[in-house]
Short mmCIF file of C-alpha atoms and ligand atoms in Angstrom, two decimals:
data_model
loop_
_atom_site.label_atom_id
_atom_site.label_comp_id
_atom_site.label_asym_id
_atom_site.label_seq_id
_atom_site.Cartn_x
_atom_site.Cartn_y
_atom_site.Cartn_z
CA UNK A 270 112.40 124.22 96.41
CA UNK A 271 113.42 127.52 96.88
CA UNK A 272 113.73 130.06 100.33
CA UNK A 273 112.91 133.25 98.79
CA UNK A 274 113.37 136.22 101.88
CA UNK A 275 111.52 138.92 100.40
CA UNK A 276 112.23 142.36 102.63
CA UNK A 277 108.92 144.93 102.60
CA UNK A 278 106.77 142.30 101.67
CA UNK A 279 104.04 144.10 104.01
CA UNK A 280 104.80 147.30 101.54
CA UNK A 281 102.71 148.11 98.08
CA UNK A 282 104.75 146.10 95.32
CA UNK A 283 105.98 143.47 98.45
CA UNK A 284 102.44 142.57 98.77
CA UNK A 285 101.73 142.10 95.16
CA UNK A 286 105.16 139.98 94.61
CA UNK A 287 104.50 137.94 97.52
CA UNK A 288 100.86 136.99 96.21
CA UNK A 289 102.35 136.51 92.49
CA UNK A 290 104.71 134.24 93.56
CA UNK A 291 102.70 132.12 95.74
CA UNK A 292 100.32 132.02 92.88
CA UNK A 293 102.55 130.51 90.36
CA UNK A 294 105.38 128.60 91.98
CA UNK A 295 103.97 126.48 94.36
CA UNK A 296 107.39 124.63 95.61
CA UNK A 297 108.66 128.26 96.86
CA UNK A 298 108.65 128.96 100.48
CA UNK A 299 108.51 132.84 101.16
CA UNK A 300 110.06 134.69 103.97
CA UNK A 301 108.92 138.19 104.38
CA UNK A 302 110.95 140.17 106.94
CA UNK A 303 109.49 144.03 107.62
CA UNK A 304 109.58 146.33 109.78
CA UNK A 305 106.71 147.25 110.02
CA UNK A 306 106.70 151.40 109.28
CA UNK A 307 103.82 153.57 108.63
CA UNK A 308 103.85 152.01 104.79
CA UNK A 309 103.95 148.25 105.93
CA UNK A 310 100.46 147.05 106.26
CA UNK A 311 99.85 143.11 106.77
CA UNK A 312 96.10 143.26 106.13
CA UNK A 313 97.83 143.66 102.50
CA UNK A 314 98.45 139.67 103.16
CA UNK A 315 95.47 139.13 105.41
CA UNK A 316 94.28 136.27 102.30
CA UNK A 317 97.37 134.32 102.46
CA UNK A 318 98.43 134.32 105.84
CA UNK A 319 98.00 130.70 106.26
CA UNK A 320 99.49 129.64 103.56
CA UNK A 321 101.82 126.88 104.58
CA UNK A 322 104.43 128.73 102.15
CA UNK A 323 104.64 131.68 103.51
CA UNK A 324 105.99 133.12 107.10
CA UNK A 325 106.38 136.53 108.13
CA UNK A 326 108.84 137.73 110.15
CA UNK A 327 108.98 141.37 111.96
CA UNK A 328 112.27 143.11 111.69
CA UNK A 329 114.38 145.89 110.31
CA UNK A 330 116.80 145.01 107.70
CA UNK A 331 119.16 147.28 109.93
CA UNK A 332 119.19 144.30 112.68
CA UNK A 333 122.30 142.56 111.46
CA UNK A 334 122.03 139.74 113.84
CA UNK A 335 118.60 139.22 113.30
CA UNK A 336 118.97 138.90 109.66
CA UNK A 337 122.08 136.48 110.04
CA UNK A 338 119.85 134.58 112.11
CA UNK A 339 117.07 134.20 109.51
CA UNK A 340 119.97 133.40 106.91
CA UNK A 341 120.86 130.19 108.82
CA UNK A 342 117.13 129.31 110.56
CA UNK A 343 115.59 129.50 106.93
CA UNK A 344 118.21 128.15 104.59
CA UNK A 345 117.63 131.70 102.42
CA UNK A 346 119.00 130.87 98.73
CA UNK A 347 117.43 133.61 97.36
CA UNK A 348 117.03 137.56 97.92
CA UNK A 349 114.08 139.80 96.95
CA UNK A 350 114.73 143.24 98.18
CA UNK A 351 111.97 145.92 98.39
CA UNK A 352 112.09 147.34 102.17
CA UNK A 353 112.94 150.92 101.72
CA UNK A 354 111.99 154.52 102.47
CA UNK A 355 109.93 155.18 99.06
CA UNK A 356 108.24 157.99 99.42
CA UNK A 357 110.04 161.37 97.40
CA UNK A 358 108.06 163.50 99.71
CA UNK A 359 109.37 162.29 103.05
CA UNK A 360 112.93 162.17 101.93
CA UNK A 361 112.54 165.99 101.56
CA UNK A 362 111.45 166.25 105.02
CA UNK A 363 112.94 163.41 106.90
CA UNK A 364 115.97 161.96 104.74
CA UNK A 365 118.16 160.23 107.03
CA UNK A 366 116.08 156.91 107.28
CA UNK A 367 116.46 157.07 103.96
CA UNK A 368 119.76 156.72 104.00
CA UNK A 369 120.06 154.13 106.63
CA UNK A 370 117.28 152.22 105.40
CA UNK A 371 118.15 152.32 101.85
CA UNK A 372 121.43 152.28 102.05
CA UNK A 373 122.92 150.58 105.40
CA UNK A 374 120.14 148.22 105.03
CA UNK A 375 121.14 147.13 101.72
CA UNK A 376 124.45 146.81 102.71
CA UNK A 377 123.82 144.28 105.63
CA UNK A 378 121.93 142.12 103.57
CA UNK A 379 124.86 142.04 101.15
CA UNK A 380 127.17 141.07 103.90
CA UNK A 381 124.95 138.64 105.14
CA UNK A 382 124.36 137.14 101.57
CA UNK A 383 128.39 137.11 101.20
CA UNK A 384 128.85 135.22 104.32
CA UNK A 385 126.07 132.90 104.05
CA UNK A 386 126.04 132.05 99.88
CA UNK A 387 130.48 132.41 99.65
CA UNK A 388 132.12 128.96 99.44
CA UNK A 389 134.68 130.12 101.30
CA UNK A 390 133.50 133.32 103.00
CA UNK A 391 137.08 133.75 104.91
CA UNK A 392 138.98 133.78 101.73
CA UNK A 393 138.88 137.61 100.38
CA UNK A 394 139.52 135.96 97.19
CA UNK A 395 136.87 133.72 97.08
CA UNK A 396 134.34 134.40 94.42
CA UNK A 397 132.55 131.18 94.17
CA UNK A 398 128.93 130.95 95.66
CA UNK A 399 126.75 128.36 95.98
CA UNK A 400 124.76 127.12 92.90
CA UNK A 401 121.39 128.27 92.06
CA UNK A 402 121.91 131.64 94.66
CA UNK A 403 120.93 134.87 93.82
CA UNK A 404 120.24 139.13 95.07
CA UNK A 405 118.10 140.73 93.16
CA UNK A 406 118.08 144.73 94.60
CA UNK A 407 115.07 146.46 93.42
CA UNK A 408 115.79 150.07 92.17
CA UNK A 409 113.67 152.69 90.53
CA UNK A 410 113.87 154.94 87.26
CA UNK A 411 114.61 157.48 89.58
CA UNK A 412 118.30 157.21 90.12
CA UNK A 413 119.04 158.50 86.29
CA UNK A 414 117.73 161.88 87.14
CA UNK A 415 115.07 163.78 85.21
CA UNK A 416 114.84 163.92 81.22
CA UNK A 417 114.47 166.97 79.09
CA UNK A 418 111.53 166.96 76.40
CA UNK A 419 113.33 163.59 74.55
CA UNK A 420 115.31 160.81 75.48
CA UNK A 421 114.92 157.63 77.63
CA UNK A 422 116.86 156.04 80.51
CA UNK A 423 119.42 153.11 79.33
CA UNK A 424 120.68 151.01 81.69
CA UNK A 425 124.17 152.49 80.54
CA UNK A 426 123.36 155.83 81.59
CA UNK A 427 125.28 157.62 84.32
CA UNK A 428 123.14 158.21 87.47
CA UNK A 429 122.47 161.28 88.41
CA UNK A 430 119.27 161.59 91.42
CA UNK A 431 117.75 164.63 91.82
CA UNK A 432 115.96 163.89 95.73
CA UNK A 433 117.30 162.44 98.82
CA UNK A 434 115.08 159.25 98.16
CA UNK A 435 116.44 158.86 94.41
CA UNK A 436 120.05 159.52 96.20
CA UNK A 437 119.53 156.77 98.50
CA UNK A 438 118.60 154.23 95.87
CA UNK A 439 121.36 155.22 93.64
CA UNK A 440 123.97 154.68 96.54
CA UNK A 441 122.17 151.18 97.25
CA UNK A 442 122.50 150.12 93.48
CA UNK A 443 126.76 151.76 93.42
CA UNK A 444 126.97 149.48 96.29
CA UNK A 445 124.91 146.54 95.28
CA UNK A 446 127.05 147.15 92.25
CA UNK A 447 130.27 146.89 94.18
CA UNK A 448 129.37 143.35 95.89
CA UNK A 449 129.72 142.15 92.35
CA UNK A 450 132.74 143.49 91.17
CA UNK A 451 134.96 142.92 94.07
CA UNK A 452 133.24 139.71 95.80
CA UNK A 453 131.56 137.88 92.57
CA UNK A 454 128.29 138.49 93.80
CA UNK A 455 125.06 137.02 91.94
CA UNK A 456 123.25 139.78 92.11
CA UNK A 457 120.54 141.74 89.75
CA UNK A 458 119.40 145.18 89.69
CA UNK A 459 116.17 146.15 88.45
CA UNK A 460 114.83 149.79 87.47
CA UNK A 461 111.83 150.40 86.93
CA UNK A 462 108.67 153.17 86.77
CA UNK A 463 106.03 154.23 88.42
CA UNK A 464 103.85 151.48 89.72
CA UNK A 465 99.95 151.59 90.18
CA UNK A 466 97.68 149.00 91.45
CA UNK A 467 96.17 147.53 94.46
CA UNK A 468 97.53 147.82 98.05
CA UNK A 469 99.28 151.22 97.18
CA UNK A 470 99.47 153.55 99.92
CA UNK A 471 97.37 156.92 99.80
CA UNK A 472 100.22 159.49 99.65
CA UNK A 473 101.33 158.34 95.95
CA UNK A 474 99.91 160.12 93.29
CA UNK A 475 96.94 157.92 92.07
CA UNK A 476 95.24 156.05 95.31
CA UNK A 477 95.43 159.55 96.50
CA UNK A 478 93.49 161.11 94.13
CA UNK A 479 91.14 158.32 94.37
CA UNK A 480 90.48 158.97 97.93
CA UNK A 481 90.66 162.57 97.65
CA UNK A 482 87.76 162.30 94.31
CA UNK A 483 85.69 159.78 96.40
CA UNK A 484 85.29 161.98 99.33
CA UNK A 485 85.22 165.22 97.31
CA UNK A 486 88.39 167.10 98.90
CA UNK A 487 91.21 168.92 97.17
CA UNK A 488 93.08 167.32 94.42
CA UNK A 489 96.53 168.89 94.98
CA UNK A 490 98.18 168.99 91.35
CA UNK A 491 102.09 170.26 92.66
CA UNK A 492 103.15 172.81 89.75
CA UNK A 493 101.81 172.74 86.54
CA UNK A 494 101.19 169.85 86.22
CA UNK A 495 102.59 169.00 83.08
CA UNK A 496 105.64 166.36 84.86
CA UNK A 497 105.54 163.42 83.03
CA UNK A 498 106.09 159.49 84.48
CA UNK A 499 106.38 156.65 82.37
CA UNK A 500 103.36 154.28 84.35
CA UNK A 501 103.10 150.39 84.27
CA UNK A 502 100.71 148.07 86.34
CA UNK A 503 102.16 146.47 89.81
CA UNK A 504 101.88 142.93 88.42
CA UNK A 505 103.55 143.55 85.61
CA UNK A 506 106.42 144.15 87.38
CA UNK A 507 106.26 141.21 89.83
CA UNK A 508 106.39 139.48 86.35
CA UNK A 509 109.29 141.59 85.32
CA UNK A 510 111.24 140.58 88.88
CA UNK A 511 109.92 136.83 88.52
CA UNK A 512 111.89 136.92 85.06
CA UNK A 513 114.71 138.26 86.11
CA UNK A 514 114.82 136.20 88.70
CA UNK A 515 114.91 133.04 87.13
CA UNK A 516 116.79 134.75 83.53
CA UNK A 517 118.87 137.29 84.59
CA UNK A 518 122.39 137.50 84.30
CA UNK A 519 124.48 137.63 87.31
CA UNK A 520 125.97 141.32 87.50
CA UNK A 521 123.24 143.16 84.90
CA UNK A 522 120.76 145.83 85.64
CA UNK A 523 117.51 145.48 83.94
CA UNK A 524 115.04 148.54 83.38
CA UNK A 525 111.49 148.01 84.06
CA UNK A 526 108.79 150.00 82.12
CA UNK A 527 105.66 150.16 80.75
CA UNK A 528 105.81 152.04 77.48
CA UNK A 529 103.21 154.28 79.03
CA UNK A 530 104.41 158.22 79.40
CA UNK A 531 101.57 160.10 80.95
CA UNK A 532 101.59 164.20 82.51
CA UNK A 533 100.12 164.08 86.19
CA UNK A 534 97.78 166.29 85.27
CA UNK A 535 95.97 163.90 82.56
CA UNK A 536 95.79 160.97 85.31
CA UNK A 537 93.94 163.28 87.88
CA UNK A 538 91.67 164.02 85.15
CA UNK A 539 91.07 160.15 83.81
CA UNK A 540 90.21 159.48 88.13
CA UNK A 541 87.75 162.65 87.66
CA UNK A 542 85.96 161.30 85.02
CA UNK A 543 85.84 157.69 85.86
CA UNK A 544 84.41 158.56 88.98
CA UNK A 545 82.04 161.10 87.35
CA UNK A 546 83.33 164.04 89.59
CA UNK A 547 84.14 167.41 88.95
CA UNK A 548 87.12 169.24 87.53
CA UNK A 549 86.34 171.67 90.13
CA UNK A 550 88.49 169.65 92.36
CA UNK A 551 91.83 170.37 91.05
CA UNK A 552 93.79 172.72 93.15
CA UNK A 553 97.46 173.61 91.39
CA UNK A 554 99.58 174.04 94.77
CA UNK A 555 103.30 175.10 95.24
CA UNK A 556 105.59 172.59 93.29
CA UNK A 557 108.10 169.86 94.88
CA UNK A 558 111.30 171.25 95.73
CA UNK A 559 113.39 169.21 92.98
CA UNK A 560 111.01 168.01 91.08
CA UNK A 561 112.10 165.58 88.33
CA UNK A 562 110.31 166.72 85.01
CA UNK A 563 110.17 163.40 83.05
CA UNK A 564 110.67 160.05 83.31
CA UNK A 565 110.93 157.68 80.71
CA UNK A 566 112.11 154.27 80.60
CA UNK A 567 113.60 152.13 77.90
CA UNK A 568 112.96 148.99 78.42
CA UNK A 569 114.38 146.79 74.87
CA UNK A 570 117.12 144.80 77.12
CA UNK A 571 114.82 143.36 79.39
CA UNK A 572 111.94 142.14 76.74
CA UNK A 573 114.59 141.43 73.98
CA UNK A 574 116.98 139.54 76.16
CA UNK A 575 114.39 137.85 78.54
CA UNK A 576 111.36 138.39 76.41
CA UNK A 577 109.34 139.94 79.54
CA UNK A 578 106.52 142.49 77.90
CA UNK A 579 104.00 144.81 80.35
CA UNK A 580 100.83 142.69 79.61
CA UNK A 581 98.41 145.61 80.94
CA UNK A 582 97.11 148.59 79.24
CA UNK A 583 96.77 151.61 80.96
CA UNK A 584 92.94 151.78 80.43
CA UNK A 585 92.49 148.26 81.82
CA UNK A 586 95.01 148.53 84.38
CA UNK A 587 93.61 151.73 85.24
CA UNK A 588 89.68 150.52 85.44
CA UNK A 589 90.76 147.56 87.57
CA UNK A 590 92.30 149.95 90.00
CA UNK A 591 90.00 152.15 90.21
CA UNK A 592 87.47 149.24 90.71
CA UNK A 593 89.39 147.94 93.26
CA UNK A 594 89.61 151.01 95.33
CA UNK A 595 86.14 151.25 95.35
CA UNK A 596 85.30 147.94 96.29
CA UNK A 597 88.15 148.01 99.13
CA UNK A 598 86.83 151.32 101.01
CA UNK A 599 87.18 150.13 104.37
CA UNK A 600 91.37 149.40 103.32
CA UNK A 601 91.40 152.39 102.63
CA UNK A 602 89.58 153.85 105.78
CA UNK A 603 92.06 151.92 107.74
CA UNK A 604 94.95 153.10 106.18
CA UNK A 605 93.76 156.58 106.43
CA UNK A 606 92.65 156.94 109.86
CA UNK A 607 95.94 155.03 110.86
CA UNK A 608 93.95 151.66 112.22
CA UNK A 609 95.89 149.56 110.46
CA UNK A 610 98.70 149.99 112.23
CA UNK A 611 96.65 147.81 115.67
CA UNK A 612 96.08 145.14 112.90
CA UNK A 613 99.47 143.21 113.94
CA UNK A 614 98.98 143.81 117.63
CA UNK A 615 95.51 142.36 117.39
CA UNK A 616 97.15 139.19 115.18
CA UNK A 617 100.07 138.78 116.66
CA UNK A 618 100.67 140.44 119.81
CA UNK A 619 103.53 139.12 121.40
CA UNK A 620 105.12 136.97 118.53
CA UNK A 621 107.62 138.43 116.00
CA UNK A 622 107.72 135.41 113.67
CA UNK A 623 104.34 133.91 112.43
CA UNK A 624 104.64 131.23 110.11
CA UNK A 625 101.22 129.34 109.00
CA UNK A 626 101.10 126.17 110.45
CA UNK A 627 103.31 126.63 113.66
P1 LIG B 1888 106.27 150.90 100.21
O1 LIG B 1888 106.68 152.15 100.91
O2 LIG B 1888 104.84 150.66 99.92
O3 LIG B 1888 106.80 149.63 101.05
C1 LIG B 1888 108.04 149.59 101.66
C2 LIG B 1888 108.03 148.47 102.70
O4 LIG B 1888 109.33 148.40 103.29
C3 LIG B 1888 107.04 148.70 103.84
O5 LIG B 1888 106.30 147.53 104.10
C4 LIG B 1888 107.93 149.06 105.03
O6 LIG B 1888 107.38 148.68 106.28
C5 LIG B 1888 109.18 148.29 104.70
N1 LIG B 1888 110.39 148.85 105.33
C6 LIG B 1888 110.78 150.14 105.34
N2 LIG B 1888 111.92 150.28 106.05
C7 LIG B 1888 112.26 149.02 106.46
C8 LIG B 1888 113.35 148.51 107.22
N3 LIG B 1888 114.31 149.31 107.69
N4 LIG B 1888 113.40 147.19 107.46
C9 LIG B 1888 112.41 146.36 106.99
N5 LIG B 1888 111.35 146.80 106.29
C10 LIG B 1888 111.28 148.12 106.02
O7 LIG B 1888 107.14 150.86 98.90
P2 LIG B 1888 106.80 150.26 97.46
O8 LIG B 1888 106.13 151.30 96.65
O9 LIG B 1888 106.18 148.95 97.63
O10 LIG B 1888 108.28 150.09 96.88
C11 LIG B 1888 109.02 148.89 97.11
C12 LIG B 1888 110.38 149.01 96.47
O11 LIG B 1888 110.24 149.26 95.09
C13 LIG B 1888 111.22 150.17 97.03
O12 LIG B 1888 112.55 149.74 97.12
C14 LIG B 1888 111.08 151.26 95.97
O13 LIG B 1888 112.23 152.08 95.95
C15 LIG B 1888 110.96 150.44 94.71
N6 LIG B 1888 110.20 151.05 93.60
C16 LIG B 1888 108.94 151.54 93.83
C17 LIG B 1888 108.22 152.04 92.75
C18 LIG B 1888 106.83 152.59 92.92
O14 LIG B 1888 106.29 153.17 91.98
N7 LIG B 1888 106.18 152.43 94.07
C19 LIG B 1888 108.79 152.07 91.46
C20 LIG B 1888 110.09 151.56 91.30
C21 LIG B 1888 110.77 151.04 92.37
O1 LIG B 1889 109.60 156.41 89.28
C1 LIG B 1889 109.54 155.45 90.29
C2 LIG B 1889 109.19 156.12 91.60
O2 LIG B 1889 107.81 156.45 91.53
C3 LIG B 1889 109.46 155.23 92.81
O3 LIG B 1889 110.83 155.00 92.91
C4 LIG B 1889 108.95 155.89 94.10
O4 LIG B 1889 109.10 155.02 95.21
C5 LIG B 1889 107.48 156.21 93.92
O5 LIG B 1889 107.01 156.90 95.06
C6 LIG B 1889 107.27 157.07 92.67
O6 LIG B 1889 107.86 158.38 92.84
P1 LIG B 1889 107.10 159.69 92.33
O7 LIG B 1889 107.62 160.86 93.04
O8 LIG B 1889 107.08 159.73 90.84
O9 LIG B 1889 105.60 159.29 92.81
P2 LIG B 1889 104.44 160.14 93.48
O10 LIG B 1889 103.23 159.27 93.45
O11 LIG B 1889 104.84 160.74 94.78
O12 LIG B 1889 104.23 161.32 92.45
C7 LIG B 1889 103.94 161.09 91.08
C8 LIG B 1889 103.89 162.43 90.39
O13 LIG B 1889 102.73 163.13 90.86
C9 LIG B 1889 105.06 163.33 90.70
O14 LIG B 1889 105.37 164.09 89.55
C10 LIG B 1889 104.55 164.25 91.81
C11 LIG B 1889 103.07 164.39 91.47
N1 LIG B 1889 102.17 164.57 92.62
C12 LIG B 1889 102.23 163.67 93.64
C13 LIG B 1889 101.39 163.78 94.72
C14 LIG B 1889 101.47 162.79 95.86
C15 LIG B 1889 101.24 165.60 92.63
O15 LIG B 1889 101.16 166.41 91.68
N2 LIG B 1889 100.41 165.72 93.71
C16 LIG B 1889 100.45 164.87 94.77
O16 LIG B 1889 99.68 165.04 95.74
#
């Protein structure tokens, strides 16, 4: 048994881990605390909401008490974290919940993990935790900066972001870093690429050129064009987090990647096709202020020393994805037109904490 509290479980890759893991270990309980912002949708979990494994739990990671609470009510042994501010966009115009999402809300979980997993959480010296405990932070390529023509991210690399969202996750991994240094804490830090699959929100590059192609508006390309992102499919890395999870070595950073370097401008192209619309739709529009060039992840630690691989191709990840966007229209019409925000009033109106079976 094992009381896994996954934060932004109602987010993109949340939503995906939570389903993976209910999938294939069925002696885990999952907790999924969320706020709840514009990105956290629960009809993402609408097929596993009674699952006697699973509870979800409304509330900011910011809410100190409230997460101490769930610490001691749930017997947490275990630490998933995905709630953050993720979109680069939005951190240009809006940073500071970054940084007090990303950052302060890393931090209190920390705490709370130091006073709840610590032996002896009085003793300053104390670096003993409980057996079988563990923090795994979720990062992103992001926080090395951009690449030049060659060259791939290392885990040993410094980190140098480039946005306010890539500074926010670096700070959260320097501190994250910092738990285990000074307090012992079992903690792993994962890095990875650019995720694609189901559940993603529309204002990421490929569900929104999927939505754009399907109702024949603008597909706006920023810049040339010609940025490149190394790409990997969402349950790959829920696989890549499972292993770490259960192999990783207390204090290392794992990168995350799917061998898989593609320019933006040859993914709004594949969506054109596949969808049999025209290239008439690309509209080249003013570039992101601070736009990171290339990303490109190496990935040997993680699939020598744990012997995770990315299972997906791009073509078959892609085709899936694209499948599943257009079998999931109305999702998307309720992201969209903003409906899906009434979807936990009309569930849950009233209740913060809905656990299946209670
Ligand atoms: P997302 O924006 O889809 O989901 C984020 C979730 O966090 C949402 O459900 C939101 O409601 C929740 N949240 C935000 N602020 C919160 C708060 N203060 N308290 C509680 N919940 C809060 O993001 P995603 O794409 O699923 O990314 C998840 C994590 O993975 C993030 O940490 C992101 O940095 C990281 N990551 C994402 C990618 C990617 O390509 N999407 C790649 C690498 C790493
Ligand atoms: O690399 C991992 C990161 O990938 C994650 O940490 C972030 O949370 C996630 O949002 C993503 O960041 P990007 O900025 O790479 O993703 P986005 O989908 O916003 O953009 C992908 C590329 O496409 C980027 O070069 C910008 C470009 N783009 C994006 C949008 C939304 C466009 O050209 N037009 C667009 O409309």
């Amino acid at each position: 048994m094992r009381n896994i509290l996954v934060t932004g479980g109602a987010g993109f890759i949340g939503s995906n881990f939570i389903r993976y893991m209910l999938d294939r270990h069925k002696e885990y309980r999952i907790i999924n605390v969320d706020s709840l912002t514009y990105a956290g949708n629960l009809e993402n979990l609408k097929d596993i909401v009674d699952n006697p494994s699973y509870t979800f739990i409304k509330v900011d990671i910011r809410d100190r008490d409230k997460i101490d609470s769930i610490f001691s009510n749930y017997a947490i042994d275990t630490v998933v974290n995905f709630a953050a501010e993720s979109h680069v966009d939005r951190s240009i115009v809006e940073p500071e919940v970054f940084l007090t999402t990303n950052i302060i809300g890393t931090q209190v979980l920390l705490d709370m993990v130091k006073k709840h997993w610590k032996v002896n959480p009085e003793d300053k010296y104390c670096k003993e935790y409980k057996k079988g405990v563990k923090f795994l932070h979720v990062s992103t390529d992001e926080v090395y900066g951009a690449l030049g023509k060659k060259g791939m991210f290392v885990e040993t690399m410094p980190l140098l972001p480039n946005n306010p969202y890539s500074a926010s996750k670096a700070s959260a991994d320097l501190v994250v870093r910092a738990y285990h240094e000074t307090f012992g804490m079992p903690i792993n830090i994962t890095r990875c690429s650019n995720n694609y699959g189901p559940y993603q929100f529309p204002e990421k590059l490929i569900p929104l050129m999927i939505n754009n192609c399907l109702n024949d508006k603008d597909l706006p390309v920023y810049g040339d064009g010609m940025q490149i992102r190394d790409w990997l499919h969402v349950v790959d890395h829920c696989a890549a987090i499972d292993t770490v999870l259960h192999k990783g070595i207390d204090g290392e950073v794992y990168n995350i990647g799917g061998n898989n370097e593609k320019a933006n401008i040859d993914i709004v192209k594949l969506i054109i096709h596949t969808l049999e619309k025209s290239e008439s739709l690309i509209k080249y529009v003013k570039d992101r202020p601070g736009h990171d060039r290339r990303y490109a992840i190496d990935n040997t630690k993680i699939t020598t020393q744990l012997g995770w691989e990315p299972r997906y191709t791009f073509e078959q990840g892609m085709e899936e994805t694209i499948r599943w966007y257009l079998d999931n229209t109305d999702w998307i019409k309720n992201v969209v037109s903003g409906n899906y925000m009434k979807y936990y009033e009309e569930m849950y109106s009233g209740i913060d904490e809905v656990a299946a079976g209670k």
